[in-house]
Amino acid sequence: MKKIIFVLCFIPILLFGQEDYEKLPGYVDLSELEGLKDADETVEVFITKPLLSMVASMSSSEDSSLSNLLGNLALIRVEKFSLSEKKMEKVKNFIDRVSKKLNKEKWSRIVRVKEANERVEIFLKNQGKHVAGLLIMALEENKEAVFINIVGR
């Protein structure tokens, strides 16, 4: 009975809290990574607007700055996975394609690191005076890849 009540409490969030994140200016399509994640070690985090809004309202009395920040976010997505040598080139090519696409779409590259075994690229999408998106792509050769997309304002 408790399980049914718990599920019923979340139906409104699931039905009415859906947002088409792909249409937001700070969203980056990372779906191509699905074919690259056959790794034993994988972390996926997908925090959407309903949960962010709930945490924002719960934290408003204790930390209004945090509450405002979380209330203006629509999505936090993290993809981290271990990487085999044979998938390395595909991930590098993916990072190159995404970087070129973001440059064409007027994202600002704020960090670029290329070292012997590491690569990091961080992009910001500005919309007026606000940041609409952040993308972090990090690769440690023959070890792991990390992609983080934060969407909001």
PDB file of C-alpha atoms in Angstrom:
ATOM      1  CA  MET A   1       0.000   0.000   0.000  1.00  0.00           C
ATOM      2  CA  LYS A   2       2.819   2.401   0.868  1.00  0.00           C
ATOM      3  CA  LYS A   3       4.415   1.741  -2.521  1.00  0.00           C
ATOM      4  CA  ILE A   4       1.191   2.633  -4.322  1.00  0.00           C
ATOM      5  CA  ILE A   5       0.850   5.895  -2.393  1.00  0.00           C
ATOM      6  CA  PHE A   6       4.493   6.729  -3.066  1.00  0.00           C
ATOM      7  CA  VAL A   7       4.051   6.141  -6.808  1.00  0.00           C
ATOM      8  CA  LEU A   8       0.810   8.149  -6.879  1.00  0.00           C
ATOM      9  CA  CYS A   9       2.593  11.099  -5.258  1.00  0.00           C
ATOM     10  CA  PHE A  10       5.101  11.241  -8.111  1.00  0.00           C
ATOM     11  CA  ILE A  11       2.640  10.884 -11.001  1.00  0.00           C
ATOM     12  CA  PRO A  12       1.905  14.648 -11.112  1.00  0.00           C
ATOM     13  CA  ILE A  13       5.636  15.385 -11.226  1.00  0.00           C
ATOM     14  CA  LEU A  14       6.141  12.867 -14.019  1.00  0.00           C
ATOM     15  CA  LEU A  15       3.140  14.023 -16.039  1.00  0.00           C
ATOM     16  CA  PHE A  16       3.299  17.761 -15.571  1.00  0.00           C
ATOM     17  CA  GLY A  17       6.986  18.198 -14.846  1.00  0.00           C
ATOM     18  CA  GLN A  18       8.122  17.018 -18.260  1.00  0.00           C
ATOM     19  CA  GLU A  19      10.016  19.563 -20.251  1.00  0.00           C
ATOM     20  CA  ASP A  20      11.414  19.249 -23.735  1.00  0.00           C
ATOM     21  CA  TYR A  21      15.038  19.791 -22.738  1.00  0.00           C
ATOM     22  CA  GLU A  22      16.286  19.396 -26.303  1.00  0.00           C
ATOM     23  CA  LYS A  23      14.682  22.741 -27.208  1.00  0.00           C
ATOM     24  CA  LEU A  24      16.520  24.663 -24.482  1.00  0.00           C
ATOM     25  CA  PRO A  25      19.515  26.677 -25.724  1.00  0.00           C
ATOM     26  CA  GLY A  26      21.942  25.167 -23.209  1.00  0.00           C
ATOM     27  CA  TYR A  27      21.117  21.556 -24.027  1.00  0.00           C
ATOM     28  CA  VAL A  28      23.730  19.423 -25.806  1.00  0.00           C
ATOM     29  CA  ASP A  29      22.733  16.111 -27.381  1.00  0.00           C
ATOM     30  CA  LEU A  30      24.886  13.385 -25.840  1.00  0.00           C
ATOM     31  CA  SER A  31      22.820  10.462 -27.116  1.00  0.00           C
ATOM     32  CA  GLU A  32      25.659   9.270 -29.368  1.00  0.00           C
ATOM     33  CA  LEU A  33      27.542   8.299 -26.200  1.00  0.00           C
ATOM     34  CA  GLU A  34      25.140   5.392 -25.673  1.00  0.00           C
ATOM     35  CA  GLY A  35      26.986   3.394 -28.317  1.00  0.00           C
ATOM     36  CA  LEU A  36      30.315   4.093 -26.630  1.00  0.00           C
ATOM     37  CA  LYS A  37      29.332   3.061 -23.108  1.00  0.00           C
ATOM     38  CA  ASP A  38      29.838  -0.688 -23.079  1.00  0.00           C
ATOM     39  CA  ALA A  39      32.076  -0.188 -20.073  1.00  0.00           C
ATOM     40  CA  ASP A  40      31.994  -2.080 -16.813  1.00  0.00           C
ATOM     41  CA  GLU A  41      32.172   1.161 -14.849  1.00  0.00           C
ATOM     42  CA  THR A  42      29.485   3.690 -15.703  1.00  0.00           C
ATOM     43  CA  VAL A  43      27.851   6.591 -13.848  1.00  0.00           C
ATOM     44  CA  GLU A  44      24.762   8.331 -15.203  1.00  0.00           C
ATOM     45  CA  VAL A  45      23.039  11.217 -13.455  1.00  0.00           C
ATOM     46  CA  PHE A  46      19.952  12.878 -14.921  1.00  0.00           C
ATOM     47  CA  ILE A  47      18.430  15.477 -12.576  1.00  0.00           C
ATOM     48  CA  THR A  48      15.471  17.297 -14.094  1.00  0.00           C
ATOM     49  CA  LYS A  49      13.498  20.446 -13.354  1.00  0.00           C
ATOM     50  CA  PRO A  50      10.932  18.908 -10.945  1.00  0.00           C
ATOM     51  CA  LEU A  51      13.612  17.611  -8.579  1.00  0.00           C
ATOM     52  CA  LEU A  52      15.713  20.771  -8.912  1.00  0.00           C
ATOM     53  CA  SER A  53      12.644  22.900  -8.122  1.00  0.00           C
ATOM     54  CA  MET A  54      11.784  20.753  -5.119  1.00  0.00           C
ATOM     55  CA  VAL A  55      15.295  21.073  -3.689  1.00  0.00           C
ATOM     56  CA  ALA A  56      15.256  24.815  -4.442  1.00  0.00           C
ATOM     57  CA  SER A  57      12.046  25.303  -2.475  1.00  0.00           C
ATOM     58  CA  MET A  58      13.326  23.161   0.403  1.00  0.00           C
ATOM     59  CA  SER A  59      16.543  25.179   0.630  1.00  0.00           C
ATOM     60  CA  SER A  60      14.992  28.641   0.233  1.00  0.00           C
ATOM     61  CA  SER A  61      14.819  29.413   3.955  1.00  0.00           C
ATOM     62  CA  GLU A  62      18.397  28.346   4.665  1.00  0.00           C
ATOM     63  CA  ASP A  63      20.250  29.513   1.555  1.00  0.00           C
ATOM     64  CA  SER A  64      18.382  31.810  -0.820  1.00  0.00           C
ATOM     65  CA  SER A  65      21.334  32.005  -3.239  1.00  0.00           C
ATOM     66  CA  LEU A  66      21.421  28.239  -3.640  1.00  0.00           C
ATOM     67  CA  SER A  67      17.651  28.173  -3.943  1.00  0.00           C
ATOM     68  CA  ASN A  68      17.733  30.780  -6.735  1.00  0.00           C
ATOM     69  CA  LEU A  69      20.498  28.935  -8.551  1.00  0.00           C
ATOM     70  CA  LEU A  70      18.717  25.572  -8.417  1.00  0.00           C
ATOM     71  CA  GLY A  71      15.363  27.143  -9.282  1.00  0.00           C
ATOM     72  CA  ASN A  72      16.802  28.493 -12.531  1.00  0.00           C
ATOM     73  CA  LEU A  73      18.234  25.164 -13.656  1.00  0.00           C
ATOM     74  CA  ALA A  74      16.332  22.806 -15.932  1.00  0.00           C
ATOM     75  CA  LEU A  75      18.697  19.846 -16.178  1.00  0.00           C
ATOM     76  CA  ILE A  76      21.921  18.434 -14.790  1.00  0.00           C
ATOM     77  CA  ARG A  77      23.245  15.492 -16.787  1.00  0.00           C
ATOM     78  CA  VAL A  78      26.440  13.575 -16.028  1.00  0.00           C
ATOM     79  CA  GLU A  79      27.828  10.712 -18.089  1.00  0.00           C
ATOM     80  CA  LYS A  80      31.015   9.011 -16.839  1.00  0.00           C
ATOM     81  CA  PHE A  81      32.327   5.723 -18.133  1.00  0.00           C
ATOM     82  CA  SER A  82      35.503   3.709 -18.301  1.00  0.00           C
ATOM     83  CA  LEU A  83      37.083   3.529 -21.703  1.00  0.00           C
ATOM     84  CA  SER A  84      38.733   0.763 -23.659  1.00  0.00           C
ATOM     85  CA  GLU A  85      41.537   1.476 -26.085  1.00  0.00           C
ATOM     86  CA  LYS A  86      39.352   0.624 -29.075  1.00  0.00           C
ATOM     87  CA  LYS A  87      36.664   3.184 -28.074  1.00  0.00           C
ATOM     88  CA  MET A  88      39.215   5.954 -27.453  1.00  0.00           C
ATOM     89  CA  GLU A  89      39.307   7.279 -31.034  1.00  0.00           C
ATOM     90  CA  LYS A  90      35.518   7.288 -31.278  1.00  0.00           C
ATOM     91  CA  VAL A  91      35.249   9.388 -28.114  1.00  0.00           C
ATOM     92  CA  LYS A  92      37.954  11.774 -29.368  1.00  0.00           C
ATOM     93  CA  ASN A  93      36.061  12.150 -32.654  1.00  0.00           C
ATOM     94  CA  PHE A  94      32.824  12.773 -30.750  1.00  0.00           C
ATOM     95  CA  ILE A  95      34.498  15.529 -28.710  1.00  0.00           C
ATOM     96  CA  ASP A  96      35.872  17.099 -31.912  1.00  0.00           C
ATOM     97  CA  ARG A  97      32.442  17.052 -33.613  1.00  0.00           C
ATOM     98  CA  VAL A  98      30.664  18.497 -30.581  1.00  0.00           C
ATOM     99  CA  SER A  99      33.327  21.216 -30.181  1.00  0.00           C
ATOM    100  CA  LYS A 100      32.940  22.287 -33.824  1.00  0.00           C
ATOM    101  CA  LYS A 101      29.152  22.276 -33.526  1.00  0.00           C
ATOM    102  CA  LEU A 102      29.203  24.385 -30.359  1.00  0.00           C
ATOM    103  CA  ASN A 103      31.581  26.892 -31.933  1.00  0.00           C
ATOM    104  CA  LYS A 104      29.165  27.260 -34.877  1.00  0.00           C
ATOM    105  CA  GLU A 105      26.279  27.720 -32.428  1.00  0.00           C
ATOM    106  CA  LYS A 106      28.101  30.594 -30.680  1.00  0.00           C
ATOM    107  CA  TRP A 107      29.030  28.764 -27.495  1.00  0.00           C
ATOM    108  CA  SER A 108      32.124  30.171 -25.776  1.00  0.00           C
ATOM    109  CA  ARG A 109      35.002  27.822 -25.120  1.00  0.00           C
ATOM    110  CA  ILE A 110      36.340  28.847 -21.717  1.00  0.00           C
ATOM    111  CA  VAL A 111      38.800  25.997 -21.104  1.00  0.00           C
ATOM    112  CA  ARG A 112      40.797  23.796 -23.454  1.00  0.00           C
ATOM    113  CA  VAL A 113      43.460  21.434 -22.162  1.00  0.00           C
ATOM    114  CA  LYS A 114      45.358  19.008 -24.354  1.00  0.00           C
ATOM    115  CA  GLU A 115      48.084  17.042 -22.643  1.00  0.00           C
ATOM    116  CA  ALA A 116      49.718  13.716 -23.405  1.00  0.00           C
ATOM    117  CA  ASN A 117      47.019  11.590 -21.770  1.00  0.00           C
ATOM    118  CA  GLU A 118      44.278  14.107 -20.981  1.00  0.00           C
ATOM    119  CA  ARG A 119      41.882  16.360 -22.756  1.00  0.00           C
ATOM    120  CA  VAL A 120      39.367  18.789 -21.269  1.00  0.00           C
ATOM    121  CA  GLU A 121      37.025  21.212 -23.004  1.00  0.00           C
ATOM    122  CA  ILE A 122      34.518  23.469 -21.254  1.00  0.00           C
ATOM    123  CA  PHE A 123      31.929  25.529 -23.110  1.00  0.00           C
ATOM    124  CA  LEU A 124      29.385  28.138 -21.980  1.00  0.00           C
ATOM    125  CA  LYS A 125      26.219  29.117 -23.817  1.00  0.00           C
ATOM    126  CA  ASN A 126      25.309  32.711 -23.060  1.00  0.00           C
ATOM    127  CA  GLN A 127      21.823  34.064 -23.585  1.00  0.00           C
ATOM    128  CA  GLY A 128      21.799  37.780 -22.990  1.00  0.00           C
ATOM    129  CA  LYS A 129      23.261  38.406 -19.553  1.00  0.00           C
ATOM    130  CA  HIS A 130      22.625  34.859 -18.404  1.00  0.00           C
ATOM    131  CA  VAL A 131      24.363  31.529 -18.862  1.00  0.00           C
ATOM    132  CA  ALA A 132      21.944  29.123 -20.539  1.00  0.00           C
ATOM    133  CA  GLY A 133      24.235  26.111 -20.588  1.00  0.00           C
ATOM    134  CA  LEU A 134      27.527  24.585 -19.562  1.00  0.00           C
ATOM    135  CA  LEU A 135      29.207  21.587 -21.151  1.00  0.00           C
ATOM    136  CA  ILE A 136      32.276  19.844 -19.769  1.00  0.00           C
ATOM    137  CA  MET A 137      33.968  17.122 -21.784  1.00  0.00           C
ATOM    138  CA  ALA A 138      36.940  15.371 -20.167  1.00  0.00           C
ATOM    139  CA  LEU A 139      38.912  12.414 -21.405  1.00  0.00           C
ATOM    140  CA  GLU A 140      41.715  10.496 -19.764  1.00  0.00           C
ATOM    141  CA  GLU A 141      43.212   8.175 -22.351  1.00  0.00           C
ATOM    142  CA  ASN A 142      42.596   4.471 -21.862  1.00  0.00           C
ATOM    143  CA  LYS A 143      40.895   5.211 -18.578  1.00  0.00           C
ATOM    144  CA  GLU A 144      37.638   7.213 -18.564  1.00  0.00           C
ATOM    145  CA  ALA A 145      35.478   9.866 -20.183  1.00  0.00           C
ATOM    146  CA  VAL A 146      33.245  12.395 -18.413  1.00  0.00           C
ATOM    147  CA  PHE A 147      30.537  14.572 -19.971  1.00  0.00           C
ATOM    148  CA  ILE A 148      28.513  17.085 -17.948  1.00  0.00           C
ATOM    149  CA  ASN A 149      25.736  19.258 -19.350  1.00  0.00           C
ATOM    150  CA  ILE A 150      24.022  21.788 -17.087  1.00  0.00           C
ATOM    151  CA  VAL A 151      21.039  23.531 -18.636  1.00  0.00           C
ATOM    152  CA  GLY A 152      19.194  26.523 -17.310  1.00  0.00           C
ATOM    153  CA  ARG A 153      19.700  30.168 -16.638  1.00  0.00           C
TER     154      ARG A 153
END
